[in-house]
mmCIF file with all atom_site columns, C-alpha atoms in Angstrom:
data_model
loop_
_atom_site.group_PDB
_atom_site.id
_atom_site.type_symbol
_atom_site.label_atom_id
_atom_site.label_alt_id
_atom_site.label_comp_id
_atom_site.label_asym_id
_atom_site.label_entity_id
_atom_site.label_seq_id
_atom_site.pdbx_PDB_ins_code
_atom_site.Cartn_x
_atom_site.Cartn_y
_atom_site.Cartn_z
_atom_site.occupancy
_atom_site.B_iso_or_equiv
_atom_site.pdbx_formal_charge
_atom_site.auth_seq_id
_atom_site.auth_comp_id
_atom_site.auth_asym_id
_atom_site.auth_atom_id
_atom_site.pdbx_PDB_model_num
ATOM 1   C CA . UNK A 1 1   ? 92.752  66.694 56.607 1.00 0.00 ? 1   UNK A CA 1
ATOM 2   C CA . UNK A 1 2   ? 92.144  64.869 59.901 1.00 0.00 ? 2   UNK A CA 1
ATOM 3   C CA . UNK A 1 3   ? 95.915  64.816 61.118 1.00 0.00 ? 3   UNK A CA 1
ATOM 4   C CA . UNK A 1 4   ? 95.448  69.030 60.247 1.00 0.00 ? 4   UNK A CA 1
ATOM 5   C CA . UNK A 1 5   ? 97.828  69.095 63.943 1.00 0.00 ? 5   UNK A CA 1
ATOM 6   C CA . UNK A 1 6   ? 100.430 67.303 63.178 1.00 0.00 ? 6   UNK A CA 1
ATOM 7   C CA . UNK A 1 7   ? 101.602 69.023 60.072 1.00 0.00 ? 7   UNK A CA 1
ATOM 8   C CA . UNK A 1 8   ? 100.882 72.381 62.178 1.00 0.00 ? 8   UNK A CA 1
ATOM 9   C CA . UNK A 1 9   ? 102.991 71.025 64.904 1.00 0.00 ? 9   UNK A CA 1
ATOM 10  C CA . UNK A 1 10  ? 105.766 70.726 62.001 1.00 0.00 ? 10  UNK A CA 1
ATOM 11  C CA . UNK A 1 11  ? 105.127 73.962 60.686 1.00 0.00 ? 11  UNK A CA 1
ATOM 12  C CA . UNK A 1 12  ? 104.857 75.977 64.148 1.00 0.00 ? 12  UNK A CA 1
ATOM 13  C CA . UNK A 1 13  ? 108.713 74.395 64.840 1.00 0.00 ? 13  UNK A CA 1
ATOM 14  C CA . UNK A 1 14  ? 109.895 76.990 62.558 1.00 0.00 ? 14  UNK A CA 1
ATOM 15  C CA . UNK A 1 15  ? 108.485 79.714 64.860 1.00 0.00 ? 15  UNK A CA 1
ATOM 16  C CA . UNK A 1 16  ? 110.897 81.867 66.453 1.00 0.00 ? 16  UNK A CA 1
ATOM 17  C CA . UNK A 1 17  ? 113.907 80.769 64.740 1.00 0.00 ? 17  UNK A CA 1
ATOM 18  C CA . UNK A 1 18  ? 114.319 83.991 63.222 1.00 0.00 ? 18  UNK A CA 1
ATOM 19  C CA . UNK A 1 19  ? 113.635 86.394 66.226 1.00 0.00 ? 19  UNK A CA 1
ATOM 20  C CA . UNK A 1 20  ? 110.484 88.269 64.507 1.00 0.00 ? 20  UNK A CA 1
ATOM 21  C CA . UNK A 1 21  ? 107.757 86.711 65.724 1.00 0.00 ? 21  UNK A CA 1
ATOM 22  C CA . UNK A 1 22  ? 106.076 85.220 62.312 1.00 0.00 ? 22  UNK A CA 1
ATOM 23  C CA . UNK A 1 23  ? 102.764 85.114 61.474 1.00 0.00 ? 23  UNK A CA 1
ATOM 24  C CA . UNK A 1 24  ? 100.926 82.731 59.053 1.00 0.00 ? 24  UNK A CA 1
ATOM 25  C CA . UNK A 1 25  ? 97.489  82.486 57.671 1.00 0.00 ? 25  UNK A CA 1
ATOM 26  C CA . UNK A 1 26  ? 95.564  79.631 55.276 1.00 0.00 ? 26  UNK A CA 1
ATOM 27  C CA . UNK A 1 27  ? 95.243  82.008 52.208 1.00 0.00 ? 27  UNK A CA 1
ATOM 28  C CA . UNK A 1 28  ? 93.929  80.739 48.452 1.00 0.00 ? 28  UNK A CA 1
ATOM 29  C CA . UNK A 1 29  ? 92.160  78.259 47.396 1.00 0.00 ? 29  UNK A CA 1
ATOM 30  C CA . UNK A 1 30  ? 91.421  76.326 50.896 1.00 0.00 ? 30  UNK A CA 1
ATOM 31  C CA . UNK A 1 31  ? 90.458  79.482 52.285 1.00 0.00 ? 31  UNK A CA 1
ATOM 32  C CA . UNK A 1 32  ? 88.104  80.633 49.656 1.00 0.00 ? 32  UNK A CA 1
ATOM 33  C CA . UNK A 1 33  ? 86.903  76.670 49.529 1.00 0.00 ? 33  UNK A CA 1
ATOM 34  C CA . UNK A 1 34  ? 85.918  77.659 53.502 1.00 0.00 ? 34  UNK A CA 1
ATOM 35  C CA . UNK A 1 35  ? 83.716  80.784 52.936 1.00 0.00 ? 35  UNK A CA 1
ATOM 36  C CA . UNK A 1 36  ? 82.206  80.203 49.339 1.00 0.00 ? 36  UNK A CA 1
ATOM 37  C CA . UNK A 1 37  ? 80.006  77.474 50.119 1.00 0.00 ? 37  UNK A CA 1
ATOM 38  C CA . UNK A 1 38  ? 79.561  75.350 46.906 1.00 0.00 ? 38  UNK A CA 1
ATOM 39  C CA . UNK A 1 39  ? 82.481  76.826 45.085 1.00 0.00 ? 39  UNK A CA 1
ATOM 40  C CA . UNK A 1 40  ? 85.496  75.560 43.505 1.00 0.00 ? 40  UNK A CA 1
ATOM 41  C CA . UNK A 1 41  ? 86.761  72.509 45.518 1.00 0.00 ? 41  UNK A CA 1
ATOM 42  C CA . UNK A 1 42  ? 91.088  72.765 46.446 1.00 0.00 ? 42  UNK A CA 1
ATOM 43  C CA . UNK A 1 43  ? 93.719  70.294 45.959 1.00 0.00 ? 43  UNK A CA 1
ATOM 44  C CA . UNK A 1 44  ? 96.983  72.432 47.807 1.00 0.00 ? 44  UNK A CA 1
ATOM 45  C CA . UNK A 1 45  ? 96.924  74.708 51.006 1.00 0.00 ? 45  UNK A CA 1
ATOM 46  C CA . UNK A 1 46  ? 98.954  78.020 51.188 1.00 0.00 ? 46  UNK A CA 1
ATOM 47  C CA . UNK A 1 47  ? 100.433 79.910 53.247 1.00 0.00 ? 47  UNK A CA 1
ATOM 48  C CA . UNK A 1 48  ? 101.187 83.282 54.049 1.00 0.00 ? 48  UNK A CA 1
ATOM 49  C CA . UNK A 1 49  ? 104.650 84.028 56.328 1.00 0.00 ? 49  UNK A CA 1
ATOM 50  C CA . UNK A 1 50  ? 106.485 86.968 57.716 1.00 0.00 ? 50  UNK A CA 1
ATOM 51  C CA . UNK A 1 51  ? 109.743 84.241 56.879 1.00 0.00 ? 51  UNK A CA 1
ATOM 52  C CA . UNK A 1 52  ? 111.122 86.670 54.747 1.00 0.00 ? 52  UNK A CA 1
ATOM 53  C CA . UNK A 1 53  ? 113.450 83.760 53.228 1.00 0.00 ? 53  UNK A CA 1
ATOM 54  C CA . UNK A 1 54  ? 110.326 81.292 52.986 1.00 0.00 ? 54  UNK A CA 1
ATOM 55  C CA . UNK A 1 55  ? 109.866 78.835 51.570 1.00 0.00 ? 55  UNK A CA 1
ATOM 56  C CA . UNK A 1 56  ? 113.556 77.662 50.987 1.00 0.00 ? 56  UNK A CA 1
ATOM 57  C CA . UNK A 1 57  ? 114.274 78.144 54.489 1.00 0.00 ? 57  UNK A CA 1
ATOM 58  C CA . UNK A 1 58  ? 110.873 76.871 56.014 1.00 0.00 ? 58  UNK A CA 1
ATOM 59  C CA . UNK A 1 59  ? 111.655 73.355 54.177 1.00 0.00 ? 59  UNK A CA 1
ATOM 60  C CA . UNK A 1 60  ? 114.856 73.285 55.376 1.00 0.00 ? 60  UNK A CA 1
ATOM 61  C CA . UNK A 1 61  ? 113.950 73.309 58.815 1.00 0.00 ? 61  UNK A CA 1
ATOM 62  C CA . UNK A 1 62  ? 110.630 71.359 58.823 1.00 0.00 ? 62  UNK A CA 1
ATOM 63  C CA . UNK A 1 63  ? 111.749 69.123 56.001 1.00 0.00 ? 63  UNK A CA 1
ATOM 64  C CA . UNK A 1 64  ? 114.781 66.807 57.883 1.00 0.00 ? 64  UNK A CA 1
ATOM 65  C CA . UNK A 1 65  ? 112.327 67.139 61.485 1.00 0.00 ? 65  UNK A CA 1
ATOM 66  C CA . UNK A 1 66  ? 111.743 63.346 62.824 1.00 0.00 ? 66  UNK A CA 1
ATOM 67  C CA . UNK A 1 67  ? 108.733 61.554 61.414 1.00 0.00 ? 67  UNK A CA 1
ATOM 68  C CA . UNK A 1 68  ? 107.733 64.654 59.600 1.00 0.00 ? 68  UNK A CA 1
ATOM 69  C CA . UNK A 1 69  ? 104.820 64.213 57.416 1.00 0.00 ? 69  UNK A CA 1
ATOM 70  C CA . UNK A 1 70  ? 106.334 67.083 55.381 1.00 0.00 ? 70  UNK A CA 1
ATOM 71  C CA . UNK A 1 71  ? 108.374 66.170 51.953 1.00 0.00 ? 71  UNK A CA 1
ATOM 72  C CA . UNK A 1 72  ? 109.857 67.560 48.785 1.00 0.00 ? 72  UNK A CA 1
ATOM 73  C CA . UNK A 1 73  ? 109.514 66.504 45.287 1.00 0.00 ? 73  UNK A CA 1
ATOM 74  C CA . UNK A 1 74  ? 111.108 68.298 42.609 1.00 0.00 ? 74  UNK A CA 1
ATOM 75  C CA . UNK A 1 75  ? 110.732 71.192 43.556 1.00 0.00 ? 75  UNK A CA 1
ATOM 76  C CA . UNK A 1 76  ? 106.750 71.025 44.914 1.00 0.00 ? 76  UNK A CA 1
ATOM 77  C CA . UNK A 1 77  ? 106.546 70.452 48.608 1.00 0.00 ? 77  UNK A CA 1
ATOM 78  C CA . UNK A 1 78  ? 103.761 68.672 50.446 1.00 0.00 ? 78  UNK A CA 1
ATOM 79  C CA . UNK A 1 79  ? 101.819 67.252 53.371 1.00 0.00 ? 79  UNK A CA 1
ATOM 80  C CA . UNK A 1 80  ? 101.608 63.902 53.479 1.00 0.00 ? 80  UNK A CA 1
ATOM 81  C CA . UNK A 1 81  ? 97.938  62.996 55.745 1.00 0.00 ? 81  UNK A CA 1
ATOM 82  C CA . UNK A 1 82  ? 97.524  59.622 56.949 1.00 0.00 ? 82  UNK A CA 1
ATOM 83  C CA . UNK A 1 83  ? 95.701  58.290 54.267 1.00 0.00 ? 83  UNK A CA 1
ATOM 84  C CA . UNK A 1 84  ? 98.737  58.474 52.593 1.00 0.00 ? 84  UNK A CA 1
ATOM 85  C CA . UNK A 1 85  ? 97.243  61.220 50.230 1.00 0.00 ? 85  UNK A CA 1
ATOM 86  C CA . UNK A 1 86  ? 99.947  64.101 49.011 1.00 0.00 ? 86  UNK A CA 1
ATOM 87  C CA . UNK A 1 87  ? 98.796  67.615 49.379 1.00 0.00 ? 87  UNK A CA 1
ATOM 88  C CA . UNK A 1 88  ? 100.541 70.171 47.969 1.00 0.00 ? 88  UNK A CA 1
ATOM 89  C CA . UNK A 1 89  ? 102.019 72.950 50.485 1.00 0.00 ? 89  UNK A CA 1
ATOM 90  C CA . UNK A 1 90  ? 103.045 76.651 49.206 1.00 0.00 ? 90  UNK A CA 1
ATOM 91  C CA . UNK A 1 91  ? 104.621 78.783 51.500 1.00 0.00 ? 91  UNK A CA 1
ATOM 92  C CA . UNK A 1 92  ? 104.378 82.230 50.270 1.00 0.00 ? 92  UNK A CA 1
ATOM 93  C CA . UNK A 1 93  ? 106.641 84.876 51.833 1.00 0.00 ? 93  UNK A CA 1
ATOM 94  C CA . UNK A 1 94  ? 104.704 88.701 52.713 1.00 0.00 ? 94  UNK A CA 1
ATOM 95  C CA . UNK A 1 95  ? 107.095 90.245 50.174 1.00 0.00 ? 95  UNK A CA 1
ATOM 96  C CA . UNK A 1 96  ? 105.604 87.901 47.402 1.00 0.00 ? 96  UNK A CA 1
ATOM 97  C CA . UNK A 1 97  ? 101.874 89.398 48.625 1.00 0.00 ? 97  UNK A CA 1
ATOM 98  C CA . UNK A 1 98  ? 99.612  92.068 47.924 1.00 0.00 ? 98  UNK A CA 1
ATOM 99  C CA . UNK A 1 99  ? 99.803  92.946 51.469 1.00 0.00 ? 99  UNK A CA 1
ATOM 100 C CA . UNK A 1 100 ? 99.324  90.791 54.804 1.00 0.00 ? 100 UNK A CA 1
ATOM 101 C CA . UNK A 1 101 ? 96.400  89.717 55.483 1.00 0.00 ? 101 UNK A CA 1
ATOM 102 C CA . UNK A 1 102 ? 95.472  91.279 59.247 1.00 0.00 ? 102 UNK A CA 1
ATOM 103 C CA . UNK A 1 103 ? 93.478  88.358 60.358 1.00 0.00 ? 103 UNK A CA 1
ATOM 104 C CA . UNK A 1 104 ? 97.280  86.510 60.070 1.00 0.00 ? 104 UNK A CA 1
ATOM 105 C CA . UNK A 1 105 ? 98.002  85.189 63.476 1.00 0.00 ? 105 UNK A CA 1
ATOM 106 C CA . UNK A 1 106 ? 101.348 84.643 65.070 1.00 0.00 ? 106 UNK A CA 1
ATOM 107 C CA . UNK A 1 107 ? 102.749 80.788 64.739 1.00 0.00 ? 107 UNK A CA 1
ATOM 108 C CA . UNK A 1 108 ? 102.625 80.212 68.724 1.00 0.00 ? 108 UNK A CA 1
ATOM 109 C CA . UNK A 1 109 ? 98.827  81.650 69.148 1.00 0.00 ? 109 UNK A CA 1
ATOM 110 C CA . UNK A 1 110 ? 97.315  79.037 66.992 1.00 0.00 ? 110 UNK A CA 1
ATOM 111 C CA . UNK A 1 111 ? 95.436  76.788 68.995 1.00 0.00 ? 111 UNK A CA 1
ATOM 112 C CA . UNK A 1 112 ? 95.705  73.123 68.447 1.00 0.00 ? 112 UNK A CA 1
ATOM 113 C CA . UNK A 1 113 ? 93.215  71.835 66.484 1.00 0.00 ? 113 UNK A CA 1
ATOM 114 C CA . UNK A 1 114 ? 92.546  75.089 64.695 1.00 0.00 ? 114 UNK A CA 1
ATOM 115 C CA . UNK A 1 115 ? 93.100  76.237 61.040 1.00 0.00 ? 115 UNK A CA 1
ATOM 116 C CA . UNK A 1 116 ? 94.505  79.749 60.733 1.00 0.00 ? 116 UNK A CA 1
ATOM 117 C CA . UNK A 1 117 ? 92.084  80.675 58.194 1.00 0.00 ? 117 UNK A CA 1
ATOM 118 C CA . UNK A 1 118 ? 92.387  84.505 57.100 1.00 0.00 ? 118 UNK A CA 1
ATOM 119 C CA . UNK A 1 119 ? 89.279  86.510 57.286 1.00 0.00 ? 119 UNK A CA 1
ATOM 120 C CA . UNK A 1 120 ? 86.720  86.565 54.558 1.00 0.00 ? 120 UNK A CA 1
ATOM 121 C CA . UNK A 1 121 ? 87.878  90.763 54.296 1.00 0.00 ? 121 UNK A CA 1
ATOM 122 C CA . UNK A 1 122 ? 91.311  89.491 53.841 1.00 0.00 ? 122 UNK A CA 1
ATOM 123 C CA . UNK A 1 123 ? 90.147  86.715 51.135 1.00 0.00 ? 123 UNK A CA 1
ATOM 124 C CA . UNK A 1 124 ? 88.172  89.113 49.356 1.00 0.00 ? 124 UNK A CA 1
ATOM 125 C CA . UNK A 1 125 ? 90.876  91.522 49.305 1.00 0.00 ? 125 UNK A CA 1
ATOM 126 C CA . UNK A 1 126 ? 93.390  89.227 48.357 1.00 0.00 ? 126 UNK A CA 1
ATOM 127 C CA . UNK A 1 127 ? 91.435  87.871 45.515 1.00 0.00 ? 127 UNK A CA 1
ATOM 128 C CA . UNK A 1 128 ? 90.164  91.343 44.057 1.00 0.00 ? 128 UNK A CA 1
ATOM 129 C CA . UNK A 1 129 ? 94.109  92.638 44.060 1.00 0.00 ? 129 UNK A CA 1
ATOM 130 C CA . UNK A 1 130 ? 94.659  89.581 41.492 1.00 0.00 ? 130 UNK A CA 1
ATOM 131 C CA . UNK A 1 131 ? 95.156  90.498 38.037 1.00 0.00 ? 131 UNK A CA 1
ATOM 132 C CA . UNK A 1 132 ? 93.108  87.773 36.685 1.00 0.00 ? 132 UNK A CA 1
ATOM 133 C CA . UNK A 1 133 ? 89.558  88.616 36.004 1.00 0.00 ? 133 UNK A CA 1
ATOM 134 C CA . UNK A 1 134 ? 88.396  84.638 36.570 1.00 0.00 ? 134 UNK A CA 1
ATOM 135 C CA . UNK A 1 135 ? 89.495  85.083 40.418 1.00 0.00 ? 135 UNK A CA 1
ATOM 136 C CA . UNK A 1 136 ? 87.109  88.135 40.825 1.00 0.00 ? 136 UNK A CA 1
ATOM 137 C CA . UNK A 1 137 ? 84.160  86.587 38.798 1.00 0.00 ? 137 UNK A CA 1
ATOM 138 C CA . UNK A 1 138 ? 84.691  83.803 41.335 1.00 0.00 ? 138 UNK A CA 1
ATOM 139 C CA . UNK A 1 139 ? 83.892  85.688 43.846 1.00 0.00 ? 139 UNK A CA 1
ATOM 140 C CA . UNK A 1 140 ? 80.838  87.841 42.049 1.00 0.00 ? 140 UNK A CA 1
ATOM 141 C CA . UNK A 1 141 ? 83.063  91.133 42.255 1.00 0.00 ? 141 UNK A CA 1
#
C-alpha cells in the first residue's frame, strides 16, 4: 500500500465534522497480518471509528471528495492504490465493537506516513472476544 497517505488524507477529511473528536485504529486482519509474523496474509483493511453513523456517513463524505481514490461497489467500499489494485475498506462503528481499542488514536494525531495500527493488547483482545474458536486458535489462545 505505497500511496497508504493519500487514502488517509481522504479518510482524516471526515475528522471533526461531527464535533467529537473521532478516533480510528487499523483493527482485523491487517493488523493481526502486522504482529503475527508468518500468519494469515489480508486482502481488506478495517477500521474502527467513534462515527457513530459510520460507515454510511463516512462514504458519503469521503466518497464524492476530488480525485478520491475511495469508491463504492454494491454495497463493498474500497481503496483504490495506484497500481490500480481494489482493496476492500470496512469502517466499523465503536457500537458494532467489543469495546474500543485504547491504542485508537484521534484522526488529526496520525502522522503522515503512519498506519494507526492498534496495539497487539488491543488485537489480542479483540480477537479472543470473537465467538469463533478459528480466530483464537489463530492466535494460539
Amino acid at each position: 500500500m505505497s500511496d497508504w497517505n493519500e487514502g488517509m488524507r481522504n479518510v482524516k477529511q471526515v475528522d471533526g465534522t461531527d464535533g467529537k473528536g473521532n478516533v480510528n485504529g487499523v483493527i482485523g486482519g491487517l493488523a493481526l497480518w502486522k504482529y503475527v509474523q508468518g500468519g494469515r496474509t489480508t486482502q481488506n483493511v478495517d477500521f474502527i471509528t467513534s462515527i457513530d453513523s459510520a460507515p454510511h456517513s463516512v462514504k458519503n463524505k469521503v466518497l464524492p471528495l476530488p480525485k478520491s481514490p475511495l469508491l463504492q461497489q454494491a454495497q463493498f467500499f474500497f481503496y483504490k492504490d495506484r497500481g490500480r489494485n481494489y482493496i476492500q475498506t470496512n469502517i466499523t462503528p465503536v457500537w458494532q465493537s467489543p469495546y474500543l481499542p485504547t491504542s485508537a488514536k484521534k484522526l488529526n494525531t496520525i502522522p503522515p506516513g503512519s498506519v494507526p495500527y492498534i496495539s497487539p493488547v488491543d488485537l489480542l483482545v479483540a480477537f479472543s472476544s470473537r465467538p469463533e474458536p478459528w480466530w483464537r486458535q489463530k492466535l494460539g489462545l
